[in-house]
Coordinates of C-alpha atoms in Angstrom, one line a residue:
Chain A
X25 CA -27.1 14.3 -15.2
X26 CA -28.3 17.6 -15.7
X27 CA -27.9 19.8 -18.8
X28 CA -26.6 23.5 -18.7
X29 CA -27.5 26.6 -19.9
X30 CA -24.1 26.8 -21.4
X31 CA -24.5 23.1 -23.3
X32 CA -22.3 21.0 -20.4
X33 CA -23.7 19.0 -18.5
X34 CA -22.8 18.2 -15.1
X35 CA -21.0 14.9 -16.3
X36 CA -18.8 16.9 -17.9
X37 CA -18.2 18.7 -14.4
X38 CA -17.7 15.8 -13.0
X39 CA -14.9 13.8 -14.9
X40 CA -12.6 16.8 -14.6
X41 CA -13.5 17.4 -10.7
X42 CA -9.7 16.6 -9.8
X43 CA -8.3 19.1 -12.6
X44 CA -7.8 22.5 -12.8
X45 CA -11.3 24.3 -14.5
X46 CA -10.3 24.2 -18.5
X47 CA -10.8 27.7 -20.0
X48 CA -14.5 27.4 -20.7
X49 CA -14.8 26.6 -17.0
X50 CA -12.8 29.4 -16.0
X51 CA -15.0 31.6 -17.9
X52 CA -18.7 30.1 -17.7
X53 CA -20.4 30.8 -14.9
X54 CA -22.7 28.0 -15.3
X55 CA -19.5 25.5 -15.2
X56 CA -18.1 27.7 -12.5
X57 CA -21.0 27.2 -9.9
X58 CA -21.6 23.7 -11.1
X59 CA -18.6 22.9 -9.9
X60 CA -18.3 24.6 -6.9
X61 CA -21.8 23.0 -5.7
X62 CA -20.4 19.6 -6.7
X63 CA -17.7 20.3 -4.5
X64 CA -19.2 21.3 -1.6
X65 CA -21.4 18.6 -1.8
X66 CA -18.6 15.5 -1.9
X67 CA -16.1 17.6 0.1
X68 CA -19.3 17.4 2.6
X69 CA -19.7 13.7 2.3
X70 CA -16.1 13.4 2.8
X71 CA -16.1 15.1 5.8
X72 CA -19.1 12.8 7.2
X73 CA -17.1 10.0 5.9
X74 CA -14.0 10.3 8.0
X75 CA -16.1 11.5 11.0
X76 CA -18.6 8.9 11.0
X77 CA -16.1 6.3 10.5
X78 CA -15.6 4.2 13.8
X79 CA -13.5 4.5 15.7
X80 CA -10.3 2.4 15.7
X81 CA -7.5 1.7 17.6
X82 CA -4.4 1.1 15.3
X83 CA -1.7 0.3 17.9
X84 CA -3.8 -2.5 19.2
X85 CA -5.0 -3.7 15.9
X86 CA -0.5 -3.9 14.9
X87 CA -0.3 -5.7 18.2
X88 CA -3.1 -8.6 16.9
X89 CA -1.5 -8.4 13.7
X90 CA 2.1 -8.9 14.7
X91 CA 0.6 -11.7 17.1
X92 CA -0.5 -13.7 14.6
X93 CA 2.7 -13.6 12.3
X94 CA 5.1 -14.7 14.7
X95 CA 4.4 -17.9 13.9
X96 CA 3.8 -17.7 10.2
X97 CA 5.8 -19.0 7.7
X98 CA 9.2 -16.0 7.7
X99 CA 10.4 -15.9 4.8
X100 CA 13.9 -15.3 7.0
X101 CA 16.5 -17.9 6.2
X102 CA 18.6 -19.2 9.1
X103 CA 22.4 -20.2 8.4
X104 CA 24.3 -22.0 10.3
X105 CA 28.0 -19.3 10.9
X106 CA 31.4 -19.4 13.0
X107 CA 30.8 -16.2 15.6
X108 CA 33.2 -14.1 14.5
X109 CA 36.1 -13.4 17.7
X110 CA 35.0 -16.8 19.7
X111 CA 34.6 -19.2 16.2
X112 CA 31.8 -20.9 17.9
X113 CA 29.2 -22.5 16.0
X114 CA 25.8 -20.4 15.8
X115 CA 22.3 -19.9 14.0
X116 CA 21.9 -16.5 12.5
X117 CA 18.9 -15.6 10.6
X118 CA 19.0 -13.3 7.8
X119 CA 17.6 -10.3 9.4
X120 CA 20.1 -10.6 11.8
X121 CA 23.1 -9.7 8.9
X122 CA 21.0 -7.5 7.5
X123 CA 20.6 -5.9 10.8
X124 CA 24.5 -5.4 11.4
X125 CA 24.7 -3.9 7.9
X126 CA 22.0 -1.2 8.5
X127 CA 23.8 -0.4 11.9
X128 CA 27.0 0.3 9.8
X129 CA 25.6 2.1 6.7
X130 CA 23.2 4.3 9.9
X131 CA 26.8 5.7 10.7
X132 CA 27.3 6.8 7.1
X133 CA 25.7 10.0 5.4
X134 CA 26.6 9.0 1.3
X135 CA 25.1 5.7 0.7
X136 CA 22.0 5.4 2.2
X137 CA 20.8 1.3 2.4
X138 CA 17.5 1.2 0.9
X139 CA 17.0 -2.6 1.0
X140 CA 19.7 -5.4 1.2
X141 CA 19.1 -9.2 1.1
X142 CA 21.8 -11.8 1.8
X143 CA 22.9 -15.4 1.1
X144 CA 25.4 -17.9 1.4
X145 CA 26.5 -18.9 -1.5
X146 CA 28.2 -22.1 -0.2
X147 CA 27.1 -25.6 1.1
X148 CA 29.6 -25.9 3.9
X149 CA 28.6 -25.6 7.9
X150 CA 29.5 -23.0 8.9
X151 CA 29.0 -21.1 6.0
X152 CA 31.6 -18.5 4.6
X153 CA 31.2 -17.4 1.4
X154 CA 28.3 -15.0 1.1
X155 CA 26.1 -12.9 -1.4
X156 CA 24.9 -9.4 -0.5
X157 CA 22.4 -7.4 -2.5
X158 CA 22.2 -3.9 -1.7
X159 CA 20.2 -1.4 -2.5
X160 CA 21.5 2.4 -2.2
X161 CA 20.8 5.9 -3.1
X162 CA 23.6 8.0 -2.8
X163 CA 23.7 11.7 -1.6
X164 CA 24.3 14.5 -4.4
X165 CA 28.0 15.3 -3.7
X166 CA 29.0 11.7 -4.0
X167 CA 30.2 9.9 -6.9
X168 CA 29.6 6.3 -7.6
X169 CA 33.3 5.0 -7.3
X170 CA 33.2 6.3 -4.0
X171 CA 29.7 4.9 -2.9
X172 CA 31.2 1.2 -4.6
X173 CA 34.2 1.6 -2.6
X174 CA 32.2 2.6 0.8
X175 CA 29.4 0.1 0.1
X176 CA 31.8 -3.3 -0.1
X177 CA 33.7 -1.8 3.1
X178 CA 30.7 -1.4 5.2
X179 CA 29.6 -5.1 4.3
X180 CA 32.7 -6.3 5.0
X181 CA 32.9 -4.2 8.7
X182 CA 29.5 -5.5 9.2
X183 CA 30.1 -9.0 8.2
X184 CA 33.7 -9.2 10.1
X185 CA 31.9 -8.2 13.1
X186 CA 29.6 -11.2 13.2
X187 CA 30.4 -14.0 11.4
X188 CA 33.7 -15.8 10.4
X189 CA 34.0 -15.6 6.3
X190 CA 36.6 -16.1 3.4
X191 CA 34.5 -14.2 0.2
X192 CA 32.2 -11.7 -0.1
X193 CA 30.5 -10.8 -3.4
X194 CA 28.5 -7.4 -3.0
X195 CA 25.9 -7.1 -6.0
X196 CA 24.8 -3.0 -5.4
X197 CA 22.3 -1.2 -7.1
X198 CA 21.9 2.6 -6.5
X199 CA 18.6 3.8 -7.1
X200 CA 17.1 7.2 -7.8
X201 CA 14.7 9.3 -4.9
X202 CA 12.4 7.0 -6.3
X203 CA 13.9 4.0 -5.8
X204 CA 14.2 3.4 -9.4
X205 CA 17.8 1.3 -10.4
X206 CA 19.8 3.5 -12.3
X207 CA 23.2 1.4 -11.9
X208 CA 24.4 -1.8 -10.7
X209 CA 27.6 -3.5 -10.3
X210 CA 28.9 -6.4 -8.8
X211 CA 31.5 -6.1 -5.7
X212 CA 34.0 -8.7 -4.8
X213 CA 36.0 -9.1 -1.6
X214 CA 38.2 -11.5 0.1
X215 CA 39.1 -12.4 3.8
Chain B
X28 CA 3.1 8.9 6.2
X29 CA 5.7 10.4 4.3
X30 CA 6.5 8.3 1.1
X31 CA 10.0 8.1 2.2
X32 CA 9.0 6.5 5.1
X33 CA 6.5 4.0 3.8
X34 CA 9.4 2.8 1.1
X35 CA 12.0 2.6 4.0
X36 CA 9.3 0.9 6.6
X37 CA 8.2 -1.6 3.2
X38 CA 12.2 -2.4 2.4
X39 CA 12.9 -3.5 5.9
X40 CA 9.8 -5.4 6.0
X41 CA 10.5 -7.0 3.1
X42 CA 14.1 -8.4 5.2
X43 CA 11.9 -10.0 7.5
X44 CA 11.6 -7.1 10.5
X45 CA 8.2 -7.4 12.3
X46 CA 8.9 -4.1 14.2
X47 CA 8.8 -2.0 10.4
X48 CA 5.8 -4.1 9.2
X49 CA 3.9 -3.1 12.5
X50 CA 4.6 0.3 12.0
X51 CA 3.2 -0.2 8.6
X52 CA 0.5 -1.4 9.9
X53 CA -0.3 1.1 12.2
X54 CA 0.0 3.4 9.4
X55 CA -2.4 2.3 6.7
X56 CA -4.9 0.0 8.4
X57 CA -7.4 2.9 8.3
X58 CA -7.4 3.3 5.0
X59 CA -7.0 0.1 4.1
X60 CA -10.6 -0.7 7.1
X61 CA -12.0 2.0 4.9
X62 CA -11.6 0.3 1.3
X63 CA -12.8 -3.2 2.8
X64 CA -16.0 -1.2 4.1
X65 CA -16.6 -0.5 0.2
X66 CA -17.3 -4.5 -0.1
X67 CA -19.5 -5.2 3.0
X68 CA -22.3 -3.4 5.4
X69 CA -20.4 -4.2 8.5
X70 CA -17.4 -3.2 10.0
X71 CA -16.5 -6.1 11.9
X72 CA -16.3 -7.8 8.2
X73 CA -13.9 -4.9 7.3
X74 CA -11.8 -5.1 10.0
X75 CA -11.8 -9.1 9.3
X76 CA -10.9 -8.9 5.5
X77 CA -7.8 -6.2 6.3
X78 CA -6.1 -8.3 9.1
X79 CA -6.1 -11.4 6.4
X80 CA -4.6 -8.7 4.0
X81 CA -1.9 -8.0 6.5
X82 CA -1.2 -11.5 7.0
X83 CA -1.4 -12.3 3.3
X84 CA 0.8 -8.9 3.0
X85 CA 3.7 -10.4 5.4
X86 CA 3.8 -14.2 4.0
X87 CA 4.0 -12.5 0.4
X88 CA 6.4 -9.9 1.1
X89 CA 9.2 -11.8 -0.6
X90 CA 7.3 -11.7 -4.1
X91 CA 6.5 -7.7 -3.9
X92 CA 9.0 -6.2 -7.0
X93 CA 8.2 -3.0 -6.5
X94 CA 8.7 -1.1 -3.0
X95 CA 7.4 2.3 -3.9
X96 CA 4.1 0.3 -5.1
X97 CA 3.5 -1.1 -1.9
X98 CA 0.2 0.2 -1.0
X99 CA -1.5 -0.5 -4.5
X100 CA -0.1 -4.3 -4.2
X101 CA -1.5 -4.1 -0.4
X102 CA -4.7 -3.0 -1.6
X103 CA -5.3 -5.5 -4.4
X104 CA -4.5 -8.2 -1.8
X105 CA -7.3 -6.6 0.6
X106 CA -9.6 -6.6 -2.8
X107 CA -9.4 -10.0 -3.5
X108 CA -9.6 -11.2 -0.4
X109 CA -13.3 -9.1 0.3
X110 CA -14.5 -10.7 -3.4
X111 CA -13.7 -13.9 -2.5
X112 CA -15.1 -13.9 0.8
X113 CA -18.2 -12.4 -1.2
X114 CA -18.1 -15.4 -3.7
X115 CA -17.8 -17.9 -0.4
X116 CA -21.1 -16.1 1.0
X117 CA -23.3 -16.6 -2.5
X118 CA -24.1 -20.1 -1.5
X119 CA -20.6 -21.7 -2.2
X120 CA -20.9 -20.8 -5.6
X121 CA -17.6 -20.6 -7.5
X122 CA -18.7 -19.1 -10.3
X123 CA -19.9 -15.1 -9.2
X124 CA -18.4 -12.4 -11.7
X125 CA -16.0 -10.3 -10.7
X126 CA -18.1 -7.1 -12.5
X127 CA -21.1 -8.9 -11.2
X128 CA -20.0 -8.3 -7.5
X129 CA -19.0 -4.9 -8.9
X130 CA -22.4 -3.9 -9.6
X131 CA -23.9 -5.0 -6.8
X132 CA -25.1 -2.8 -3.8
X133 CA -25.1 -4.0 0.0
X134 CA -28.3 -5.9 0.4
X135 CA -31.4 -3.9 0.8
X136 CA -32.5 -4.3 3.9
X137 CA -29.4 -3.2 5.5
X138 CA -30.1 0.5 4.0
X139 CA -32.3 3.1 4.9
X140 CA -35.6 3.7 3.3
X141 CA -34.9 7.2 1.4
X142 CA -32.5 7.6 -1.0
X143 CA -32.3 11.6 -0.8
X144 CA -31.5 12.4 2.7
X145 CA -31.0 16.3 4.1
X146 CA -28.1 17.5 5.7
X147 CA -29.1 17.4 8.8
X148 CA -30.4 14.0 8.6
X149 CA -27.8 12.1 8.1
X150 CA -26.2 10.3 10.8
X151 CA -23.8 7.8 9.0
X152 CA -22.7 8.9 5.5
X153 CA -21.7 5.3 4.9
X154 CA -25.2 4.3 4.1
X155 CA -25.0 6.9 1.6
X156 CA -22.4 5.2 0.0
X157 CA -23.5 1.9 0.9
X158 CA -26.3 2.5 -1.7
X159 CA -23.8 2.7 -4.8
X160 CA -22.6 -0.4 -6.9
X161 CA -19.6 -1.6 -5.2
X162 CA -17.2 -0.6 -8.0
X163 CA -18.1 3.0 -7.9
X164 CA -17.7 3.1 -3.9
X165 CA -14.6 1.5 -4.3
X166 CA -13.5 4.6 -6.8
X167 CA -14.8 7.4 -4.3
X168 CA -13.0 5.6 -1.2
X169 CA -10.0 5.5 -3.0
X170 CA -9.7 8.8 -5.0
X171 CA -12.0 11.2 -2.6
X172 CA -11.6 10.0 0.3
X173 CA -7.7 8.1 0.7
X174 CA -6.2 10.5 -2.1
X175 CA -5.1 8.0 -4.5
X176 CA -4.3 9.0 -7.7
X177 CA -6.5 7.6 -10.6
X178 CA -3.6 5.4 -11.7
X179 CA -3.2 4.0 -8.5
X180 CA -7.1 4.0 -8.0
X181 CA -6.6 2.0 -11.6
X182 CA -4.3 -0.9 -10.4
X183 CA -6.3 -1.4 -7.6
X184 CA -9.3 -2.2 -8.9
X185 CA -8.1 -3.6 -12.4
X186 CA -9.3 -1.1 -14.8
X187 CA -8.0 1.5 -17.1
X188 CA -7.9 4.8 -15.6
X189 CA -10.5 6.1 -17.7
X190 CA -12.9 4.0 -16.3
X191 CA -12.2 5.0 -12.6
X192 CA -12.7 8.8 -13.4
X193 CA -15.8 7.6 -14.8
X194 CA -16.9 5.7 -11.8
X195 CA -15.4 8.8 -9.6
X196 CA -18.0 10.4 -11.8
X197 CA -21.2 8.5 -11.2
X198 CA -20.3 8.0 -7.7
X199 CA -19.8 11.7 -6.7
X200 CA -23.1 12.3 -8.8
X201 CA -25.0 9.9 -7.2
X202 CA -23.7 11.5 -4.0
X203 CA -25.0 14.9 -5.0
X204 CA -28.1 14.3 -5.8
X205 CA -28.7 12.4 -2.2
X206 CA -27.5 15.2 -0.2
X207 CA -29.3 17.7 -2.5

């Protein structure tokens, strides 16, 4: 590391590269031009970095990816359900609930669904009582009685269109912009 | 990506959806290529290490806590994964360091004869890199060159943050002085 006229050194350059030049920086000129070589240099190296990267061809590599997981272990439940309308017998996987919920909440512009995971909760074929975790932000000018109220009847719509089922228990958790829980509660409804 | 989007893409991942974890794919496999080149000369062994990370990644989605940290769990996966492989390659042995591996360069003959190189001489700035320990490429790739933050660079690798701006350091001096 070399020393400078002004007593840094260029370590000391260095470890604040990503912050804003401290007030001896700002007024050394030493510390000044230190740094600005120092960034040239690995802004250079960047630059030859990304450029002399190879080339690669991400949709194709997704392809090979998704290839290879189709037949690894899902963590995706299936349940065995009534079909809701016919009350025929039927496999449904998880994703495929969860699907029918998103497709409801998509309509709505207060709760947003940020994540939702689903059970049933009982050991009967078909299965009709059911567990929902759901995972919402809601928009400024709501309020949470109203997201509660909105969240259990878009399950329920979602559900009813699907499945046959006698009790629904809705466990929601709104979460900040940063998906951070700042409330949960635990919804109940009944067919 | 926007954040928004990754969380979203990650959340419907983590429900099982193939279609939102190929998108996620799509997304950060070339950063992810790029931080697997930090623990081997070749690109094919890249490549290799992040397609077992996305695999790990989908069979493991179910135990992720934290959707907003996807990409730092993603990229510890991808680490241990490249130090294992590593450790698989040293003759079988079981018993390689982690901060051993850490300190170790590519193997010699794979890099070029002169350590200071001009400008204009350089045709592929990864042998410049290539020449540092692994854990201080491992800190330019993630800070310098993907953006992460030195917290995230932190939780990555599995040290304090303090010691990735001092490896950011030595890396990006080390760097200087071979382009000088």
């Amino acid at each position: 590391m070399k020393n400078l006229p002004c007593g840094r050194t260029t370590e000391d350059v260095l470890l604040n590269l990503d912050e804003p030049a401290d007030l001896h920086e700002l007024q050394c000129r030493w510390c000044h031009a230190e740094r600005q070589r120092l960034k040239d240099q690995n802004g250079f190296i960047t630059q030859l970095l990304e450029s002399s990267t190879p080339e690669h061809q991400p949709e194709a590599f997704s392809q090979r990816i998704l290839a290879k997981i189709a037949d690894r272990s899902p963590f995706q439940r299936m349940w065995d359900v009534q079909e809701a309308g016919t009350g025929l017998a039927k496999r449904l996987s998880s994703l495929d609930l969860i699907k029918a919920i998103r497709a409801v909440f998509s309509e709505s512009t207060t709760p947003q669904l940020n994540y939702a995971e689903i059970k049933a909760t009982d050991t009967g074929i078909p299965h009709l009582n059911w567990s929902v975790q759901c995972h919402v932000s809601m928009a400024g000018n709501s309020s949470v009685q109203i997201i509660e109220q909105q969240t259990l009847d878009y399950v329920r719509r979602a559900m009813s269109s699907l499945i046959s089922w006698k009790e629904l228990v809705v466990n929601l958790v709104i979460e900040d912009l940063h998906g951070e829980a700042i409330d949960s509660i635990t919804l109940r409804g009944e067919n | 990506m926007e954040p928004s989007r990754q969380t979203m893409l990650v959340s419907r991942s983590m429900e099982g959806d193939p279609e939102a974890f190929g998108e996620l794919v799509t997304a950060l496999t070339p950063g992810l290529r790029q931080y697997c080149k930090t623990f081997f000369s070749s690109w094919h062994d890249a490549e290799d290490a992040a397609q077992d990370a996305w695999i790990r990644a989908w069979q493991s989605m179910g135990s992720l806590r934290e959707r907003a940290a996807f990409k730092t769990w993603l990229y510890r996966m991808a680490r241990n994964i490249c130090l294992d492989r590593i450790r698989q390659r040293a003759n079988g042995q079981q018993t390689v360091d982690d901060e051993v591996l850490e300190r170790t360069p590519v193997p010699e003959h794979e890099l070029p004869e002169n350590l200071a190189v001009q400008r204009g001489e350089i045709a592929d700035a990864w042998q410049i890199i290539n020449r540092l320990p692994s854990a201080l490429r491992q800190a330019f790739v993630l800070v310098a060159l993907q953006g992460m933050s030195y917290k995230e660079a932190a939780l990555v690798t599995n040290v304090s943050e303090s010691t990735v701006r001092g490896r950011l350091a030595r890396a990006r001096n080390a760097i200087s002085e071979a382009v000088s």
